[in-house]
């Protein structure tokens, strides 16, 4: 049976998302410690900044306050980077991306296992996304970031920053739900299931 345009499009999209997702997760796992080291060096460089009341200098008490707050943020970042929960969920995201890649390749040949794998991957991605949203240390990082800027920038600008962070997190979840929800809906359509089943019947006869 000829593969429909819709199945072809979703096969391509799954391959692309699989490659991008797996690469992103692997980079996240491998670069976490390096990013943490760079952040630590940036905090330490605060010690060398000129302090004083002249133009171009930072008041000593303000610099000390900023350093304490940044060290608190650094501690939260370190906890998040070294968290078994974060590492596990990132590894699971990489695994699901590889499943999406394999499913996309198999869908070009209308393999029944590929359709099942794509459905399984979409369902697990939704569950993982909801889990990460609820249990992610992102909220602790957001609060630590808020404390860093408190009193240092305009309150309205700080509120806009916090709102942007919150909206970004929930927008990401909505995109994930919409993407994987559409996969589940499309691959469970009768016409789509029939394509895979007819090919399976021909191969089995």
mmCIF file with all atom_site columns, N, CA and C in Angstrom, residues 74-102:
data_model
loop_
_atom_site.group_PDB
_atom_site.id
_atom_site.type_symbol
_atom_site.label_atom_id
_atom_site.label_alt_id
_atom_site.label_comp_id
_atom_site.label_asym_id
_atom_site.label_entity_id
_atom_site.label_seq_id
_atom_site.pdbx_PDB_ins_code
_atom_site.Cartn_x
_atom_site.Cartn_y
_atom_site.Cartn_z
_atom_site.occupancy
_atom_site.B_iso_or_equiv
_atom_site.pdbx_formal_charge
_atom_site.auth_seq_id
_atom_site.auth_comp_id
_atom_site.auth_asym_id
_atom_site.auth_atom_id
_atom_site.pdbx_PDB_model_num
ATOM 1  N N  . UNK A 1 74  ? 24.396 30.124 42.754 1.00 0.00 ? 74  UNK A N  1
ATOM 2  C CA . UNK A 1 74  ? 25.356 29.097 42.349 1.00 0.00 ? 74  UNK A CA 1
ATOM 3  C C  . UNK A 1 74  ? 25.080 27.784 43.060 1.00 0.00 ? 74  UNK A C  1
ATOM 4  N N  . UNK A 1 75  ? 24.730 27.858 44.323 1.00 0.00 ? 75  UNK A N  1
ATOM 5  C CA . UNK A 1 75  ? 24.416 26.646 45.085 1.00 0.00 ? 75  UNK A CA 1
ATOM 6  C C  . UNK A 1 75  ? 23.199 25.932 44.506 1.00 0.00 ? 75  UNK A C  1
ATOM 7  N N  . UNK A 1 76  ? 22.168 26.717 44.122 1.00 0.00 ? 76  UNK A N  1
ATOM 8  C CA . UNK A 1 76  ? 20.982 26.121 43.526 1.00 0.00 ? 76  UNK A CA 1
ATOM 9  C C  . UNK A 1 76  ? 21.292 25.508 42.162 1.00 0.00 ? 76  UNK A C  1
ATOM 10 N N  . UNK A 1 77  ? 22.126 26.189 41.384 1.00 0.00 ? 77  UNK A N  1
ATOM 11 C CA . UNK A 1 77  ? 22.520 25.661 40.070 1.00 0.00 ? 77  UNK A CA 1
ATOM 12 C C  . UNK A 1 77  ? 23.310 24.370 40.236 1.00 0.00 ? 77  UNK A C  1
ATOM 13 N N  . UNK A 1 78  ? 24.210 24.344 41.232 1.00 0.00 ? 78  UNK A N  1
ATOM 14 C CA . UNK A 1 78  ? 25.005 23.139 41.476 1.00 0.00 ? 78  UNK A CA 1
ATOM 15 C C  . UNK A 1 78  ? 24.105 21.965 41.885 1.00 0.00 ? 78  UNK A C  1
ATOM 16 N N  . UNK A 1 79  ? 23.132 22.244 42.757 1.00 0.00 ? 79  UNK A N  1
ATOM 17 C CA . UNK A 1 79  ? 22.192 21.198 43.178 1.00 0.00 ? 79  UNK A CA 1
ATOM 18 C C  . UNK A 1 79  ? 21.408 20.670 41.986 1.00 0.00 ? 79  UNK A C  1
ATOM 19 N N  . UNK A 1 80  ? 20.986 21.582 41.091 1.00 0.00 ? 80  UNK A N  1
ATOM 20 C CA . UNK A 1 80  ? 20.226 21.155 39.917 1.00 0.00 ? 80  UNK A CA 1
ATOM 21 C C  . UNK A 1 80  ? 21.093 20.350 38.957 1.00 0.00 ? 80  UNK A C  1
ATOM 22 N N  . UNK A 1 81  ? 22.333 20.816 38.759 1.00 0.00 ? 81  UNK A N  1
ATOM 23 C CA . UNK A 1 81  ? 23.239 20.142 37.821 1.00 0.00 ? 81  UNK A CA 1
ATOM 24 C C  . UNK A 1 81  ? 23.601 18.742 38.298 1.00 0.00 ? 81  UNK A C  1
ATOM 25 N N  . UNK A 1 82  ? 23.803 18.603 39.605 1.00 0.00 ? 82  UNK A N  1
ATOM 26 C CA . UNK A 1 82  ? 24.230 17.316 40.159 1.00 0.00 ? 82  UNK A CA 1
ATOM 27 C C  . UNK A 1 82  ? 23.058 16.448 40.605 1.00 0.00 ? 82  UNK A C  1
ATOM 28 N N  . UNK A 1 83  ? 21.842 16.949 40.453 1.00 0.00 ? 83  UNK A N  1
ATOM 29 C CA . UNK A 1 83  ? 20.662 16.214 40.910 1.00 0.00 ? 83  UNK A CA 1
ATOM 30 C C  . UNK A 1 83  ? 20.461 14.924 40.113 1.00 0.00 ? 83  UNK A C  1
ATOM 31 N N  . UNK A 1 84  ? 20.316 13.777 40.804 1.00 0.00 ? 84  UNK A N  1
ATOM 32 C CA . UNK A 1 84  ? 20.014 12.524 40.096 1.00 0.00 ? 84  UNK A CA 1
ATOM 33 C C  . UNK A 1 84  ? 18.707 12.626 39.311 1.00 0.00 ? 84  UNK A C  1
ATOM 34 N N  . UNK A 1 85  ? 17.755 13.410 39.831 1.00 0.00 ? 85  UNK A N  1
ATOM 35 C CA . UNK A 1 85  ? 16.476 13.574 39.141 1.00 0.00 ? 85  UNK A CA 1
ATOM 36 C C  . UNK A 1 85  ? 16.673 14.242 37.787 1.00 0.00 ? 85  UNK A C  1
ATOM 37 N N  . UNK A 1 86  ? 17.459 15.315 37.761 1.00 0.00 ? 86  UNK A N  1
ATOM 38 C CA . UNK A 1 86  ? 17.700 16.028 36.508 1.00 0.00 ? 86  UNK A CA 1
ATOM 39 C C  . UNK A 1 86  ? 18.468 15.147 35.527 1.00 0.00 ? 86  UNK A C  1
ATOM 40 N N  . UNK A 1 87  ? 19.479 14.467 36.020 1.00 0.00 ? 87  UNK A N  1
ATOM 41 C CA . UNK A 1 87  ? 20.267 13.598 35.141 1.00 0.00 ? 87  UNK A CA 1
ATOM 42 C C  . UNK A 1 87  ? 19.412 12.448 34.582 1.00 0.00 ? 87  UNK A C  1
ATOM 43 N N  . UNK A 1 88  ? 18.556 11.891 35.428 1.00 0.00 ? 88  UNK A N  1
ATOM 44 C CA . UNK A 1 88  ? 17.716 10.779 34.991 1.00 0.00 ? 88  UNK A CA 1
ATOM 45 C C  . UNK A 1 88  ? 16.692 11.223 33.955 1.00 0.00 ? 88  UNK A C  1
ATOM 46 N N  . UNK A 1 89  ? 16.022 12.344 34.225 1.00 0.00 ? 89  UNK A N  1
ATOM 47 C CA . UNK A 1 89  ? 15.017 12.822 33.278 1.00 0.00 ? 89  UNK A CA 1
ATOM 48 C C  . UNK A 1 89  ? 15.654 13.247 31.955 1.00 0.00 ? 89  UNK A C  1
ATOM 49 N N  . UNK A 1 90  ? 16.861 13.812 32.023 1.00 0.00 ? 90  UNK A N  1
ATOM 50 C CA . UNK A 1 90  ? 17.560 14.192 30.790 1.00 0.00 ? 90  UNK A CA 1
ATOM 51 C C  . UNK A 1 90  ? 17.942 12.957 29.986 1.00 0.00 ? 90  UNK A C  1
ATOM 52 N N  . UNK A 1 91  ? 18.402 11.909 30.685 1.00 0.00 ? 91  UNK A N  1
ATOM 53 C CA . UNK A 1 91  ? 18.744 10.659 30.008 1.00 0.00 ? 91  UNK A CA 1
ATOM 54 C C  . UNK A 1 91  ? 17.503 10.021 29.397 1.00 0.00 ? 91  UNK A C  1
ATOM 55 N N  . UNK A 1 92  ? 16.378 10.071 30.111 1.00 0.00 ? 92  UNK A N  1
ATOM 56 C CA . UNK A 1 92  ? 15.126 9.531  29.573 1.00 0.00 ? 92  UNK A CA 1
ATOM 57 C C  . UNK A 1 92  ? 14.682 10.315 28.342 1.00 0.00 ? 92  UNK A C  1
ATOM 58 N N  . UNK A 1 93  ? 14.867 11.632 28.376 1.00 0.00 ? 93  UNK A N  1
ATOM 59 C CA . UNK A 1 93  ? 14.517 12.454 27.212 1.00 0.00 ? 93  UNK A CA 1
ATOM 60 C C  . UNK A 1 93  ? 15.358 12.065 26.001 1.00 0.00 ? 93  UNK A C  1
ATOM 61 N N  . UNK A 1 94  ? 16.647 11.786 26.237 1.00 0.00 ? 94  UNK A N  1
ATOM 62 C CA . UNK A 1 94  ? 17.517 11.342 25.145 1.00 0.00 ? 94  UNK A CA 1
ATOM 63 C C  . UNK A 1 94  ? 17.042 10.002 24.593 1.00 0.00 ? 94  UNK A C  1
ATOM 64 N N  . UNK A 1 95  ? 16.659 9.078  25.487 1.00 0.00 ? 95  UNK A N  1
ATOM 65 C CA . UNK A 1 95  ? 16.172 7.768  25.062 1.00 0.00 ? 95  UNK A CA 1
ATOM 66 C C  . UNK A 1 95  ? 14.898 7.898  24.236 1.00 0.00 ? 95  UNK A C  1
ATOM 67 N N  . UNK A 1 96  ? 13.973 8.742  24.683 1.00 0.00 ? 96  UNK A N  1
ATOM 68 C CA . UNK A 1 96  ? 12.723 8.938  23.950 1.00 0.00 ? 96  UNK A CA 1
ATOM 69 C C  . UNK A 1 96  ? 12.978 9.576  22.590 1.00 0.00 ? 96  UNK A C  1
ATOM 70 N N  . UNK A 1 97  ? 13.969 10.431 22.509 1.00 0.00 ? 97  UNK A N  1
ATOM 71 C CA . UNK A 1 97  ? 14.319 11.037 21.226 1.00 0.00 ? 97  UNK A CA 1
ATOM 72 C C  . UNK A 1 97  ? 14.863 9.986  20.261 1.00 0.00 ? 97  UNK A C  1
ATOM 73 N N  . UNK A 1 98  ? 15.639 9.055  20.772 1.00 0.00 ? 98  UNK A N  1
ATOM 74 C CA . UNK A 1 98  ? 16.153 7.975  19.929 1.00 0.00 ? 98  UNK A CA 1
ATOM 75 C C  . UNK A 1 98  ? 15.026 7.055  19.458 1.00 0.00 ? 98  UNK A C  1
ATOM 76 N N  . UNK A 1 99  ? 14.040 6.836  20.324 1.00 0.00 ? 99  UNK A N  1
ATOM 77 C CA . UNK A 1 99  ? 12.863 6.045  19.934 1.00 0.00 ? 99  UNK A CA 1
ATOM 78 C C  . UNK A 1 99  ? 12.105 6.757  18.823 1.00 0.00 ? 99  UNK A C  1
ATOM 79 N N  . UNK A 1 100 ? 11.955 8.090  18.953 1.00 0.00 ? 100 UNK A N  1
ATOM 80 C CA . UNK A 1 100 ? 11.284 8.872  17.909 1.00 0.00 ? 100 UNK A CA 1
ATOM 81 C C  . UNK A 1 100 ? 12.034 8.762  16.581 1.00 0.00 ? 100 UNK A C  1
ATOM 82 N N  . UNK A 1 101 ? 13.354 8.812  16.644 1.00 0.00 ? 101 UNK A N  1
ATOM 83 C CA . UNK A 1 101 ? 14.179 8.679  15.437 1.00 0.00 ? 101 UNK A CA 1
ATOM 84 C C  . UNK A 1 101 ? 13.952 7.326  14.770 1.00 0.00 ? 101 UNK A C  1
ATOM 85 N N  . UNK A 1 102 ? 14.005 6.256  15.565 1.00 0.00 ? 102 UNK A N  1
ATOM 86 C CA . UNK A 1 102 ? 13.797 4.912  15.020 1.00 0.00 ? 102 UNK A CA 1
ATOM 87 C C  . UNK A 1 102 ? 12.387 4.756  14.464 1.00 0.00 ? 102 UNK A C  1
#
